Structure formats: structure tokens, C-alpha cells
Amino acid sequence: MHYVDELLPEALIAAPGCPETVVERMLRVAATDFYRASLAWRVTTEVVPVIAGRRDVELELPADTTPLRLYWVRLDDAPLDAISERNLPPAREGTPTGYAKLTDHTLRLDRVPQVNYRRNGLVAHLAVTPTVQCDDLPDELFYAHRDGILSGGVARLMAMPNVLWSNPALAQAHYALMADHVTRARREADALSAPVVRKVRYGGL
């Protein structure tokens, strides 16, 4: 969904006289702020092959996004422990049991794998935020969070000083609306990402 095009008409009405390019910019910044605060854009990566002899693994994320938080990483369907880069052990062969984040897209395993992991490679679950260059949001995210992003964009526009559309009081009201949407979005994302607790019932004799 090209979210800026969808929200632009409503934002222009809220800021009469504002140049369209400024409104577009504020909507993009609002989307970045919304997902940075809510951590509501959760992504589970495709399986990334891990090659024998290579410790570094490159994550593939949606275009024009920045990772915010890693929730879990699995290799061969087993969870890996998160460790700091400075605590990475020297390069030794073995079965990886942990990882460190080197850059936004690169993880380094704590052991040099001795075998290839292809179909059973590395999978990560993380929160991302769109950059201001991002044009498209997944449809389900846009429809769930459109009002929060719009409120954030309108708040930024109305908070601008010395312009015809400036309205500090309404800006605060829209910031409050955005904050409510952020809280709700984060709660819903956390609920969807929560591990399933399976109850086992044992029958008696």
C-alpha cells in the first residue's frame, strides 16, 4: 500500500496552504516515528542459508526499513543465545549456539559452522521501522495503523511555528491520539508475537 498517497488528501485538509511536499515529508516522518515507538512492524525473515566455514550471516529485510529489535534467532530450528560483540569467542569450529549483531543486517555466529544449513538455516524475528524513503507498507499494517500515522503527521504539521496552518493546541491533541494508537499497536504486536503455551493433559487410570 502506497501509504503517503492514501493519507495525503486528509492531511492536506488539516493543513490548508501547506505545500504538498511538506505534507508528504511529515507523513513519512510520522510513519517512522510510529513504528519506532510501537515496535509494531514485526518481520520473520525467510530462511537464510548458513554455509560451512562462514560465521557471518546477512539478514534480508523489507526494502527501505531499519531493524529496531531482535526478538529471537533460530538455526536448525534451535534457538540461539544473543551475546554482545565483545563477548564473541575466537573463531573456532563447532555447532553455533549464539550470535552477536555486527550491523543492522549482519549477525556473527559464536562458532564457525562445520556443515551447511540450507533448508534448516537461520531465521530471525524482529521489529523494523520504515525509513523516510519507504513508499509502501504492507496492507494489513496500513489499515491497522493508518489513523495513528495520520495523527502523527497532522500533529507535526500543526506544531510548525509561524505558518498559516499552525495550531499548537490541536497539535497536542493529535500527538495524544498518536500516542494512544502507538500503545494499542504495541500491545497487539506483542500479543501476536507471544509464544504459544501448550497445555498437556494427562489422563488418569
XYZ file of C-alpha atoms in Angstrom:
205
model
C 0.000 0.000 0.000
C 1.422 3.395 -1.039
C 0.527 4.918 2.292
C 1.508 8.547 1.576
C -0.879 8.753 -1.390
C -3.673 7.289 0.746
C -3.186 9.717 3.650
C -2.251 12.836 1.689
C -5.795 14.170 0.976
C -6.785 14.080 4.662
C -3.505 15.631 5.779
C -3.832 18.452 3.239
C -7.274 19.315 4.598
C -5.805 19.588 8.098
C -3.062 21.970 6.907
C -4.595 24.344 4.330
C -1.990 26.209 2.368
C 0.824 23.829 3.228
C 2.926 22.705 0.248
C 2.195 19.113 -0.722
C 5.876 18.164 -0.496
C 5.990 19.282 3.146
C 2.881 17.264 3.975
C 4.378 14.186 2.315
C 7.575 14.595 4.313
C 5.703 14.887 7.608
C 3.682 11.756 6.856
C 6.863 9.806 6.144
C 8.471 11.026 9.360
C 5.288 10.184 11.254
C 5.345 6.604 9.942
C 8.967 6.209 11.011
C 8.171 7.625 14.454
C 5.078 5.444 14.822
C 6.851 2.157 14.188
C 9.935 3.188 16.150
C 7.752 3.861 19.189
C 5.334 0.961 18.817
C 7.654 -1.782 17.501
C 4.519 -2.963 15.726
C 6.060 -3.877 12.349
C 7.264 -7.383 13.116
C 9.086 -9.424 10.496
C 10.088 -13.073 10.425
C 12.809 -13.498 7.829
C 12.924 -16.157 5.189
C 15.327 -18.993 5.911
C 18.885 -17.738 5.375
C 21.349 -20.474 4.368
C 24.354 -20.806 6.672
C 27.459 -22.046 4.892
C 30.176 -24.166 6.446
C 33.225 -22.092 7.307
C 31.349 -18.766 7.431
C 30.356 -17.127 10.709
C 28.630 -14.032 9.301
C 25.015 -14.187 8.163
C 23.247 -11.430 6.215
C 19.577 -10.826 7.026
C 17.166 -9.877 4.246
C 14.692 -7.240 5.440
C 11.857 -5.406 3.674
C 13.103 -2.655 1.369
C 13.711 0.761 2.947
C 13.407 -0.423 6.542
C 15.717 -0.272 9.540
C 15.791 -3.003 12.209
C 14.942 -1.943 15.741
C 14.925 -5.032 17.941
C 15.719 -8.702 17.526
C 13.277 -10.911 19.394
C 14.670 -14.317 18.539
C 17.043 -16.113 16.185
C 16.903 -19.815 15.363
C 19.260 -22.134 13.489
C 18.314 -25.677 12.570
C 15.082 -24.945 14.477
C 17.032 -24.418 17.709
C 17.111 -21.016 19.489
C 20.397 -19.109 19.535
C 21.505 -17.021 22.501
C 22.139 -13.303 21.987
C 25.602 -12.170 23.110
C 27.493 -8.898 22.793
C 30.077 -8.492 20.064
C 32.880 -8.026 22.598
C 31.994 -11.367 24.199
C 32.209 -13.319 20.959
C 34.700 -16.169 21.359
C 37.618 -16.557 18.944
C 36.830 -18.259 15.662
C 36.574 -21.976 16.390
C 34.720 -24.671 14.531
C 31.667 -26.122 16.174
C 27.895 -26.032 16.348
C 26.685 -22.438 16.726
C 24.689 -21.771 19.890
C 24.754 -17.963 19.942
C 25.101 -14.849 17.818
C 26.101 -11.198 18.037
C 24.705 -8.340 15.981
C 27.512 -6.692 13.986
C 25.466 -4.275 11.839
C 21.796 -3.691 11.090
C 21.823 -6.583 8.629
C 24.715 -8.791 9.764
C 24.870 -11.403 12.535
C 28.021 -13.248 13.552
C 27.745 -16.760 14.961
C 29.720 -17.748 18.048
C 31.159 -20.789 16.280
C 32.296 -21.414 12.725
C 29.795 -23.942 11.363
C 31.273 -27.180 10.109
C 28.279 -28.146 7.993
C 25.885 -26.340 5.676
C 22.461 -25.338 6.932
C 20.304 -24.691 3.903
C 16.635 -25.590 4.286
C 17.197 -25.591 8.044
C 19.158 -22.331 8.031
C 18.868 -19.214 10.155
C 15.542 -17.495 10.819
C 15.138 -14.237 12.769
C 12.115 -12.427 14.169
C 12.500 -8.689 14.633
C 10.814 -5.288 14.639
C 11.604 -2.820 11.867
C 10.672 0.765 11.051
C 10.332 2.339 7.613
C 12.861 4.929 6.544
C 11.632 8.220 5.056
C 12.398 6.716 1.629
C 9.855 3.929 2.161
C 6.777 4.245 -0.072
C 4.875 1.068 0.709
C 3.533 -0.503 3.871
C 2.018 -3.983 3.970
C -1.750 -3.650 3.561
C -2.547 -5.197 6.933
C -0.237 -2.764 8.720
C -1.572 0.264 6.884
C -5.210 -0.496 7.641
C -4.411 -1.281 11.275
C -2.297 1.851 11.882
C -3.418 4.463 9.343
C -5.112 6.663 11.947
C -2.075 6.677 14.204
C 0.274 7.623 11.362
C -2.144 10.292 10.130
C -2.443 11.791 13.616
C 1.322 11.921 13.903
C 1.689 13.650 10.546
C -1.050 16.188 11.297
C 0.461 16.874 14.728
C 3.820 17.665 13.162
C 2.222 19.988 10.623
C 0.169 21.870 13.205
C 3.162 22.202 15.510
C 5.117 24.146 12.894
C 5.546 27.783 14.043
C 4.714 30.925 12.055
C 2.684 29.258 9.309
C -0.962 29.665 8.343
C -1.879 26.118 9.400
C -0.126 26.299 12.776
C -2.317 25.215 15.695
C -0.307 24.197 18.789
C -3.363 23.190 20.818
C -4.656 20.851 18.121
C -1.127 19.580 17.575
C -1.009 18.381 21.184
C -4.382 16.695 20.761
C -3.138 14.832 17.695
C 0.095 13.838 19.463
C -2.065 12.371 22.228
C -4.131 10.461 19.661
C -0.984 9.091 18.079
C 0.318 8.006 21.497
C -2.904 6.070 22.123
C -2.551 4.322 18.762
C 1.105 3.535 19.497
C 0.199 1.913 22.812
C -2.538 -0.171 21.214
C -0.369 -1.218 18.273
C 2.477 -2.336 20.523
C 0.136 -4.319 22.763
C -1.403 -6.082 19.756
C 2.000 -6.815 18.202
C 3.288 -8.244 21.495
C 0.220 -10.462 21.773
C 0.672 -11.799 18.239
C 4.378 -12.457 18.827
C 3.921 -14.143 22.191
C 4.898 -17.808 22.271
C 2.027 -20.238 22.349
C 1.700 -22.017 25.677
C 0.617 -25.578 25.070
C -1.186 -27.329 27.868
C -0.820 -31.086 28.066
C -3.494 -33.000 29.839
C -2.546 -36.398 31.172
C -5.274 -38.961 31.537
C -5.534 -40.970 34.710
C -6.084 -44.668 35.015
